[in-house]
C-alpha positions as a Markdown table, in Angstrom:
| # | Residue | x | y | z |
|---|---|---|---|---|
| 1 | Met | 38.9 | -13.0 | -10.8 |
| 2 | Leu | 36.7 | -14.3 | -13.2 |
| 3 | Ser | 35.2 | -13.1 | -16.2 |
| 4 | Thr | 32.0 | -13.8 | -17.5 |
| 5 | Ser | 30.5 | -13.5 | -21.3 |
| 6 | Gln | 27.5 | -14.2 | -23.1 |
| 7 | Pro | 27.6 | -16.5 | -25.7 |
| 8 | Pro | 27.7 | -14.2 | -29.3 |
| 9 | Asn | 24.0 | -16.3 | -29.9 |
| 10 | Arg | 22.5 | -14.9 | -26.9 |
| 11 | Gln | 23.9 | -11.4 | -26.9 |
| 12 | Ala | 22.9 | -11.4 | -31.1 |
| 13 | Ser | 18.9 | -12.4 | -29.7 |
| 14 | Arg | 19.3 | -9.4 | -27.0 |
| 15 | Ile | 19.5 | -7.2 | -29.4 |
| 16 | Asn | 17.2 | -8.5 | -32.0 |
| 17 | Gly | 14.8 | -8.4 | -29.2 |
| 18 | Gln | 15.2 | -5.0 | -29.2 |
| 19 | Val | 15.1 | -4.2 | -32.0 |
| 20 | Leu | 11.8 | -5.9 | -32.4 |
| 21 | Ile | 10.2 | -4.0 | -29.8 |
| 22 | Phe | 11.8 | -0.9 | -30.9 |
| 23 | Val | 10.1 | -1.5 | -34.2 |
| 24 | Ile | 6.5 | -2.5 | -31.9 |
| 25 | Lys | 6.9 | 0.8 | -30.6 |
| 26 | Leu | 7.0 | 3.1 | -33.4 |
| 27 | Thr | 4.6 | 1.2 | -35.6 |
| 28 | Phe | 1.9 | 2.2 | -32.8 |
| 29 | Val | 3.1 | 5.6 | -32.9 |
| 30 | Cys | 2.2 | 5.7 | -36.1 |
| 31 | Leu | -0.5 | 3.9 | -36.3 |
| 32 | Leu | -2.2 | 5.9 | -33.7 |
| 33 | Cys | -0.4 | 9.0 | -34.8 |
| 34 | Gly | -2.1 | 8.8 | -38.1 |
| 35 | Ser | -5.4 | 7.2 | -37.2 |
| 36 | Ser | -5.8 | 10.0 | -34.8 |
| 37 | Tyr | -5.4 | 12.1 | -37.5 |
| 38 | Leu | -8.0 | 10.3 | -40.0 |
| 39 | Ala | -10.6 | 10.6 | -37.7 |
| 40 | Gly | -10.1 | 14.1 | -37.0 |
| 41 | Ser | -10.0 | 15.1 | -40.2 |
| 42 | Leu | -13.5 | 13.2 | -40.5 |
| 43 | Trp | -15.3 | 14.1 | -37.7 |
| 44 | Gly | -14.0 | 18.5 | -37.3 |
| 45 | Arg | -12.4 | 19.4 | -40.0 |
| 46 | His | -15.7 | 21.4 | -40.2 |
| 47 | Ser | -15.3 | 23.2 | -37.2 |
| 48 | Ile | -11.0 | 23.1 | -36.5 |
| 49 | Glu | -8.8 | 24.6 | -38.7 |
| 50 | Leu | -6.4 | 21.4 | -39.6 |
| 51 | Asn | -2.3 | 21.2 | -40.4 |
| 52 | Met | -1.9 | 18.8 | -43.3 |
| 53 | His | 1.6 | 18.9 | -42.6 |
| 54 | Ala | 1.1 | 17.2 | -39.3 |
| 55 | Pro | -0.3 | 13.9 | -37.7 |
| 56 | Met | -2.8 | 15.1 | -35.3 |
| 57 | Ser | -2.8 | 14.6 | -31.6 |
| 58 | Val | -5.7 | 12.7 | -29.9 |
| 59 | Gly | -5.9 | 15.7 | -27.5 |
| 60 | Asn | -6.8 | 17.4 | -30.6 |
| 61 | Met | -9.1 | 14.7 | -31.9 |
| 62 | Met | -11.4 | 15.0 | -29.2 |
| 63 | Gln | -11.5 | 19.1 | -28.9 |
| 64 | Gly | -12.6 | 18.5 | -33.2 |
| 65 | Ser | -15.2 | 15.9 | -32.1 |
| 66 | Phe | -16.7 | 18.4 | -29.5 |
| 67 | Gly | -16.2 | 21.4 | -31.9 |
| 68 | Ser | -18.5 | 19.6 | -34.6 |
| 69 | Thr | -21.1 | 19.1 | -32.2 |
| 70 | Val | -21.1 | 22.8 | -31.5 |
| 71 | Glu | -20.7 | 23.7 | -35.3 |
| 72 | Thr | -23.4 | 21.0 | -35.9 |
| 73 | Lys | -25.8 | 22.7 | -33.3 |
| 74 | Lys | -24.7 | 25.7 | -34.9 |
| 75 | Ser | -25.9 | 25.5 | -37.8 |
| 76 | Asn | -29.3 | 23.9 | -37.2 |
| 77 | Ala | -30.1 | 27.3 | -35.5 |
| 78 | Asp | -29.3 | 29.4 | -38.4 |
| 79 | Cys | -31.0 | 27.0 | -40.7 |
| 80 | Lys | -34.0 | 27.4 | -38.5 |
| 81 | Lys | -33.1 | 31.5 | -38.2 |
| 82 | Leu | -32.5 | 31.6 | -42.3 |
| 83 | Glu | -35.6 | 29.7 | -42.6 |
| 84 | Glu | -37.6 | 31.9 | -40.4 |
| 85 | Glu | -36.4 | 34.7 | -42.4 |
| 86 | Leu | -37.2 | 33.5 | -45.4 |
| 87 | Ile | -41.4 | 32.6 | -44.3 |
| 88 | Glu | -41.3 | 36.6 | -43.3 |
| 89 | Met | -40.2 | 38.0 | -46.7 |
| 90 | Gln | -42.5 | 35.2 | -48.4 |
| 91 | Val | -45.1 | 36.6 | -46.2 |
| 92 | Lys | -44.3 | 40.7 | -46.7 |
| 93 | Glu | -43.7 | 39.8 | -50.4 |
| 94 | Glu | -47.5 | 38.5 | -49.8 |
| 95 | Leu | -49.0 | 41.1 | -48.2 |
| 96 | Ala | -46.9 | 43.5 | -50.3 |
| 97 | Lys | -49.0 | 42.1 | -53.5 |
| 98 | His | -52.0 | 42.0 | -52.4 |
| 99 | Lys | -51.6 | 45.7 | -51.1 |
| 100 | Lys | -51.0 | 46.7 | -54.6 |
| 101 | Asp | -54.0 | 45.4 | -56.4 |
| 102 | Thr | -55.8 | 46.8 | -53.7 |
| 103 | Asp | -54.6 | 49.9 | -54.1 |
| 104 | Ala | -54.6 | 49.1 | -57.7 |
| 105 | Ala | -58.7 | 48.5 | -58.0 |
| 106 | Asn | -59.3 | 51.6 | -55.5 |
| 107 | Ser | -57.3 | 54.1 | -58.2 |
| 108 | Ser | -59.5 | 52.1 | -60.5 |
| 109 | Asn | -62.1 | 53.0 | -59.3 |
| 110 | Asn | -61.7 | 56.3 | -58.0 |
| 111 | Asn | -60.5 | 57.1 | -61.6 |
| 112 | Arg | -64.1 | 55.9 | -62.7 |
| 113 | Arg | -65.9 | 58.2 | -64.7 |
| 114 | Phe | -69.4 | 57.2 | -63.0 |
| 115 | Pro | -69.2 | 56.0 | -59.9 |
| 116 | Thr | -70.8 | 52.7 | -59.3 |
| 117 | Thr | -73.7 | 54.2 | -57.5 |
| 118 | Met | -74.7 | 55.0 | -61.1 |
| 119 | Asn | -73.9 | 51.8 | -63.0 |
| 120 | Lys | -77.9 | 51.0 | -64.1 |
| 121 | Phe | -77.9 | 54.0 | -66.9 |
| 122 | Ala | -74.2 | 55.6 | -67.2 |
| 123 | Asn | -71.1 | 53.1 | -67.3 |
| 124 | Gly | -69.1 | 55.2 | -69.4 |
| 125 | Ile | -69.3 | 58.2 | -72.0 |
| 126 | Ala | -67.7 | 59.8 | -75.0 |
| 127 | Arg | -67.5 | 62.6 | -77.6 |
| 128 | Val | -68.7 | 62.4 | -81.1 |
| 129 | Asn | -68.4 | 65.4 | -83.7 |
| 130 | Lys | -71.5 | 66.4 | -84.6 |
| 131 | Asp | -72.0 | 66.1 | -88.2 |
| 132 | Lys | -70.4 | 63.4 | -88.6 |
| 133 | Leu | -72.5 | 61.4 | -86.1 |
| 134 | Asp | -76.1 | 63.2 | -88.8 |
| 135 | Glu | -74.3 | 61.7 | -92.0 |
| 136 | Phe | -73.9 | 58.0 | -89.5 |
| 137 | Phe | -77.5 | 58.7 | -88.8 |
| 138 | Asp | -80.6 | 59.5 | -89.7 |
| 139 | Phe | -82.1 | 61.1 | -87.0 |
| 140 | Gly | -85.6 | 62.1 | -89.6 |
| 141 | Asn | -85.2 | 66.0 | -88.7 |
| 142 | Pro | -83.2 | 68.5 | -90.0 |
| 143 | Leu | -80.0 | 69.7 | -87.5 |
| 144 | Ser | -77.9 | 72.7 | -87.2 |
| 145 | Lys | -74.5 | 72.5 | -88.4 |
| 146 | Gly | -72.4 | 71.9 | -85.3 |
| 147 | Lys | -70.3 | 75.2 | -84.5 |
| 148 | Gly | -70.2 | 78.2 | -81.3 |
| 149 | Gly | -70.1 | 75.1 | -78.9 |
| 150 | Glu | -71.8 | 73.0 | -80.4 |
| 151 | Glu | -69.5 | 70.5 | -82.6 |
| 152 | Asp | -70.0 | 67.4 | -80.1 |
| 153 | Ala | -72.6 | 65.4 | -79.2 |
| 154 | Leu | -72.1 | 63.6 | -75.7 |
| 155 | Ile | -73.0 | 59.8 | -75.7 |
| 156 | Ile | -73.5 | 58.0 | -72.5 |
| 157 | Tyr | -73.2 | 54.1 | -72.5 |
| 158 | His | -75.8 | 52.5 | -69.7 |
| 159 | Ser | -74.4 | 48.9 | -70.2 |
| 160 | Lys | -70.7 | 47.7 | -70.5 |
| 161 | Gly | -71.8 | 46.0 | -73.5 |
| 162 | Ala | -73.0 | 48.5 | -75.0 |
| 163 | Ile | -69.1 | 50.2 | -74.4 |
| 164 | Pro | -66.9 | 49.8 | -78.0 |
| 165 | Lys | -64.8 | 45.9 | -77.7 |
| 166 | Asp | -61.5 | 47.7 | -78.7 |
| 167 | Glu | -60.1 | 47.1 | -74.9 |
| 168 | Ser | -58.2 | 50.6 | -75.2 |
| 169 | Val | -60.8 | 52.6 | -76.0 |
| 170 | Ala | -63.4 | 51.0 | -73.3 |
| 171 | His | -61.1 | 51.6 | -71.0 |
| 172 | Leu | -61.3 | 55.2 | -71.9 |
| 173 | Val | -64.7 | 55.6 | -72.2 |
| 174 | Ser | -64.7 | 54.0 | -68.6 |
| 175 | Phe | -62.1 | 55.7 | -67.3 |
| 176 | Asp | -60.7 | 59.0 | -66.4 |
| 177 | Asp | -57.1 | 59.1 | -67.7 |
| 178 | Gly | -56.9 | 63.0 | -67.4 |
| 179 | Asn | -57.5 | 63.7 | -70.7 |
| 180 | Gly | -60.3 | 64.2 | -70.7 |
| 181 | Ile | -64.1 | 62.9 | -72.6 |
| 182 | Pro | -62.8 | 60.9 | -76.0 |
| 183 | Leu | -63.1 | 62.0 | -79.2 |
| 184 | Leu | -64.5 | 58.5 | -81.9 |
| 185 | Asp | -65.6 | 58.3 | -84.8 |
| 186 | Pro | -69.8 | 57.6 | -85.5 |
| 187 | Gln | -69.1 | 53.7 | -86.3 |
| 188 | Thr | -66.9 | 52.4 | -83.2 |
| 189 | Ala | -68.4 | 55.0 | -80.7 |
| 190 | Thr | -71.9 | 53.4 | -81.3 |
| 191 | Glu | -71.3 | 49.9 | -82.6 |
| 192 | Asn | -72.7 | 48.1 | -80.0 |
| 193 | Cys | -75.5 | 49.8 | -79.2 |
| 194 | Asp | -78.4 | 48.1 | -79.8 |
| 195 | Ala | -80.9 | 51.2 | -78.4 |
| 196 | Met | -80.2 | 54.6 | -78.6 |
| 197 | Asn | -81.9 | 57.1 | -77.4 |
| 198 | Val | -81.7 | 60.3 | -79.0 |
| 199 | Val | -82.2 | 64.2 | -76.7 |
| 200 | Phe | -81.7 | 67.4 | -78.9 |
| 201 | Thr | -81.0 | 70.0 | -76.4 |
| 202 | Ala | -80.1 | 73.9 | -76.5 |
| 203 | Asn | -80.0 | 76.9 | -75.0 |
| 204 | Pro | -80.3 | 79.9 | -76.8 |
| 205 | Gly | -81.2 | 82.4 | -74.3 |
| 206 | Asn | -77.9 | 81.2 | -72.7 |
| 207 | Thr | -79.7 | 80.5 | -69.3 |
| 208 | Arg | -78.7 | 79.1 | -66.1 |
| 209 | Gln | -80.6 | 75.2 | -67.8 |
| 210 | Cys | -79.5 | 72.0 | -66.5 |
| 211 | Thr | -80.3 | 68.3 | -68.3 |
| 212 | Ala | -80.9 | 65.9 | -65.5 |
| 213 | Leu | -81.0 | 62.3 | -65.8 |
| 214 | Ile | -82.7 | 60.0 | -63.9 |
| 215 | Gly | -82.7 | 56.2 | -63.7 |
| 216 | Asn | -86.3 | 55.4 | -63.7 |
| 217 | Tyr | -88.6 | 54.2 | -66.4 |
| 218 | Glu | -88.1 | 55.4 | -69.8 |
| 219 | Ser | -90.7 | 58.1 | -70.4 |
Protein backbone atom coordinates (compact mmCIF):
# COMPACT_ATOMS: atom_id res chain seq x y z
CA MET A 1 0.00 0.00 0.00
CA LEU A 2 1.41 3.18 -1.11
CA SER A 3 0.81 6.37 0.72
CA THR A 4 1.11 9.60 -1.07
CA SER A 5 1.36 13.03 0.41
CA GLN A 6 1.39 16.46 -1.16
CA PRO A 7 4.51 18.47 -0.91
CA PRO A 8 4.50 21.06 1.87
CA ASN A 9 4.83 23.92 -0.56
CA ARG A 10 1.78 22.77 -2.51
CA GLN A 11 -0.33 22.43 0.65
CA ALA A 12 0.66 25.89 1.83
CA SER A 13 -0.17 27.29 -1.58
CA ARG A 14 -3.61 25.65 -1.50
CA ILE A 15 -4.37 27.02 2.00
CA ASN A 16 -3.27 30.50 0.98
CA GLY A 17 -5.52 30.30 -2.07
CA GLN A 18 -8.56 29.35 0.05
CA VAL A 19 -7.85 32.21 2.48
CA LEU A 20 -7.52 34.63 -0.41
CA ILE A 21 -10.84 33.50 -1.88
CA PHE A 22 -12.52 33.87 1.49
CA VAL A 23 -11.09 37.39 1.94
CA ILE A 24 -12.27 38.37 -1.54
CA LYS A 25 -15.77 37.04 -0.86
CA LEU A 26 -15.90 38.81 2.51
CA THR A 27 -14.71 42.06 0.95
CA PHE A 28 -17.29 41.80 -1.82
CA VAL A 29 -20.09 41.14 0.67
CA CYS A 30 -18.98 44.11 2.82
CA LEU A 31 -18.82 46.38 -0.21
CA LEU A 32 -22.22 45.20 -1.42
CA CYS A 33 -23.82 45.71 1.99
CA GLY A 34 -22.14 49.08 2.45
CA SER A 35 -23.15 50.39 -0.97
CA SER A 36 -26.69 49.10 -0.48
CA TYR A 37 -26.93 50.83 2.87
CA LEU A 38 -25.54 54.10 1.50
CA ALA A 39 -27.81 54.07 -1.54
CA GLY A 40 -30.84 53.27 0.59
CA SER A 41 -29.98 56.08 2.99
CA LEU A 42 -29.69 58.61 0.15
CA TRP A 43 -32.71 57.51 -1.88
CA GLY A 44 -35.18 56.35 0.71
CA ARG A 45 -34.42 58.22 3.91
CA HIS A 46 -37.54 60.38 3.58
CA SER A 47 -39.88 57.53 2.78
CA ILE A 48 -38.82 54.69 5.06
CA GLU A 49 -37.44 54.33 8.54
CA LEU A 50 -33.93 52.97 8.56
CA ASN A 51 -32.26 50.90 11.15
CA MET A 52 -29.02 52.80 11.54
CA HIS A 53 -27.30 49.90 13.27
CA ALA A 54 -27.75 47.31 10.52
CA PRO A 55 -26.76 47.31 6.85
CA MET A 56 -29.54 47.78 4.34
CA SER A 57 -30.29 44.89 2.01
CA VAL A 58 -30.76 45.11 -1.73
CA GLY A 59 -34.47 44.39 -1.32
CA ASN A 60 -34.91 47.20 1.14
CA MET A 61 -32.97 49.48 -1.16
CA MET A 62 -35.40 48.75 -4.00
CA GLN A 63 -38.34 49.23 -1.69
CA GLY A 64 -36.88 52.53 -0.49
CA SER A 65 -36.42 53.76 -4.07
CA PHE A 66 -40.03 52.90 -4.92
CA GLY A 67 -41.23 54.47 -1.68
CA SER A 68 -39.25 57.62 -2.48
CA THR A 69 -41.00 57.91 -5.86
CA VAL A 70 -44.41 57.47 -4.25
CA GLU A 71 -43.52 59.97 -1.55
CA THR A 72 -42.37 62.50 -4.16
CA LYS A 73 -45.67 62.23 -6.00
CA LYS A 74 -47.52 62.60 -2.71
CA SER A 75 -45.42 65.63 -1.79
CA ASN A 76 -46.17 67.26 -5.15
CA ALA A 77 -49.89 66.63 -4.62
CA ASP A 78 -49.70 68.08 -1.11
CA CYS A 79 -47.86 71.17 -2.40
CA LYS A 80 -50.45 71.70 -5.10
CA LYS A 81 -53.26 71.30 -2.58
CA LEU A 82 -51.56 73.71 -0.18
CA GLU A 83 -51.09 76.25 -2.98
CA GLU A 84 -54.78 76.00 -3.89
CA GLU A 85 -55.77 76.48 -0.26
CA LEU A 86 -53.48 79.50 0.01
CA ILE A 87 -54.98 81.07 -3.13
CA GLU A 88 -58.48 80.39 -1.83
CA MET A 89 -57.57 82.00 1.50
CA GLN A 90 -56.19 85.08 -0.25
CA VAL A 91 -59.35 85.38 -2.36
CA LYS A 92 -61.53 85.13 0.75
CA GLU A 93 -59.45 87.80 2.49
CA GLU A 94 -59.78 90.14 -0.49
CA LEU A 95 -63.54 89.53 -0.65
CA ALA A 96 -63.88 90.16 3.08
CA LYS A 97 -61.84 93.37 2.78
CA HIS A 98 -63.95 94.54 -0.15
CA LYS A 99 -67.15 93.76 1.74
CA LYS A 100 -65.86 95.63 4.79
CA ASP A 101 -64.99 98.68 2.70
CA THR A 102 -68.35 98.53 0.93
CA ASP A 103 -70.23 98.18 4.21
CA ALA A 104 -68.27 101.08 5.69
CA ALA A 105 -69.05 103.25 2.66
CA ASN A 106 -72.73 102.28 2.77
CA SER A 107 -72.80 102.90 6.51
CA SER A 108 -71.24 106.32 6.00
CA ASN A 109 -73.78 107.16 3.33
CA ASN A 110 -76.62 105.95 5.50
CA ASN A 111 -75.41 108.02 8.47
CA ARG A 112 -75.00 111.28 6.57
CA ARG A 113 -77.05 114.08 8.05
CA PHE A 114 -78.22 114.98 4.54
CA PRO A 115 -78.50 112.59 1.58
CA THR A 116 -76.70 113.20 -1.69
CA THR A 117 -80.00 114.39 -3.21
CA MET A 118 -79.51 117.61 -1.25
CA ASN A 119 -75.76 118.14 -1.54
CA LYS A 120 -76.17 121.26 -3.70
CA PHE A 121 -77.42 123.20 -0.69
CA ALA A 122 -77.09 120.97 2.42
CA ASN A 123 -73.89 119.06 3.33
CA GLY A 124 -73.77 119.55 7.09
CA ILE A 125 -75.42 121.24 10.03
CA ALA A 126 -74.33 122.73 13.35
CA ARG A 127 -75.73 124.61 16.32
CA VAL A 128 -74.38 127.91 17.65
CA ASN A 129 -75.49 129.75 20.75
CA LYS A 130 -77.78 132.58 19.58
CA ASP A 131 -76.41 135.25 21.91
CA LYS A 132 -72.79 134.41 21.12
CA LEU A 133 -73.54 134.47 17.40
CA ASP A 134 -75.17 137.89 17.77
CA GLU A 135 -72.05 139.13 19.59
CA PHE A 136 -69.73 137.74 16.91
CA PHE A 137 -71.66 139.23 13.95
CA ASP A 138 -73.43 142.59 13.58
CA PHE A 139 -76.66 141.65 11.86
CA GLY A 140 -77.92 145.24 11.87
CA ASN A 141 -81.16 144.62 13.72
CA PRO A 142 -81.96 144.02 17.39
CA LEU A 143 -82.24 140.44 18.59
CA SER A 144 -84.03 139.16 21.61
CA LYS A 145 -82.05 137.17 24.12
CA GLY A 146 -82.01 133.47 23.55
CA LYS A 147 -84.45 131.76 25.89
CA GLY A 148 -87.49 129.52 25.93
CA GLY A 149 -86.50 127.30 23.03
CA GLU A 150 -84.55 130.00 21.13
CA GLU A 151 -81.17 129.51 22.81
CA ASP A 152 -79.44 128.11 19.72
CA ALA A 153 -79.29 129.00 16.04
CA LEU A 154 -78.86 126.56 13.17
CA ILE A 155 -76.17 126.81 10.50
CA ILE A 156 -76.54 124.73 7.34
CA TYR A 157 -73.44 124.27 5.20
CA HIS A 158 -74.32 124.54 1.51
CA SER A 159 -71.02 123.02 0.32
CA LYS A 160 -68.32 120.80 1.76
CA GLY A 161 -65.85 123.65 1.41
CA ALA A 162 -67.84 125.71 3.92
CA ILE A 163 -67.56 123.01 6.59
CA PRO A 164 -65.02 123.71 9.41
CA LYS A 165 -61.50 122.48 8.57
CA ASP A 166 -60.97 120.40 11.71
CA GLU A 167 -61.52 116.77 10.68
CA SER A 168 -63.34 115.70 13.84
CA VAL A 169 -65.63 118.73 13.69
CA ALA A 170 -66.22 118.20 9.96
CA HIS A 171 -67.26 114.61 10.66
CA LEU A 172 -69.64 115.69 13.40
CA VAL A 173 -71.44 118.24 11.23
CA SER A 174 -71.59 115.86 8.23
CA PHE A 175 -72.50 112.55 9.88
CA ASP A 176 -74.98 111.56 12.55
CA ASP A 177 -73.13 110.04 15.52
CA GLY A 178 -76.29 109.56 17.56
CA ASN A 179 -75.62 112.56 19.83
CA GLY A 180 -77.69 115.12 17.95
CA ILE A 181 -76.56 118.25 16.13
CA PRO A 182 -73.13 119.40 17.38
CA LEU A 183 -72.82 122.72 19.26
CA LEU A 184 -69.94 124.87 18.01
CA ASP A 185 -68.58 128.29 18.86
CA PRO A 186 -69.26 131.06 16.28
CA GLN A 187 -65.61 131.29 15.16
CA THR A 188 -65.24 127.58 14.42
CA ALA A 189 -68.72 127.22 12.93
CA THR A 190 -68.26 130.05 10.40
CA GLU A 191 -64.49 129.99 9.70
CA ASN A 192 -64.98 128.77 6.11
CA CYS A 193 -68.19 130.65 5.32
CA ASP A 194 -67.38 133.22 2.63
CA ALA A 195 -71.03 134.27 2.59
CA MET A 196 -73.95 133.59 4.91
CA ASN A 197 -77.67 133.87 4.32
CA VAL A 198 -79.43 134.82 7.54
CA VAL A 199 -83.10 134.00 8.10
CA PHE A 200 -84.91 135.41 11.13
CA THR A 201 -87.95 133.41 12.05
CA ALA A 202 -90.25 132.88 15.00
CA ASN A 203 -93.60 131.35 15.85
CA PRO A 204 -95.20 133.63 18.37
CA GLY A 205 -98.66 132.15 17.97
CA ASN A 206 -97.35 128.60 18.31
CA THR A 207 -99.02 127.73 15.04
CA ARG A 208 -98.25 124.74 12.84
CA GLN A 209 -95.63 126.67 10.99
CA CYS A 210 -92.89 125.11 8.86
CA THR A 211 -89.86 126.44 7.00
CA ALA A 212 -88.92 124.96 3.66
CA LEU A 213 -85.43 125.28 2.18
CA ILE A 214 -85.61 124.70 -1.57
CA GLY A 215 -82.63 124.55 -3.87
CA ASN A 216 -83.23 127.22 -6.47
CA TYR A 217 -82.19 130.71 -7.55
CA GLU A 218 -81.92 132.88 -4.48
CA SER A 219 -84.70 135.37 -3.89
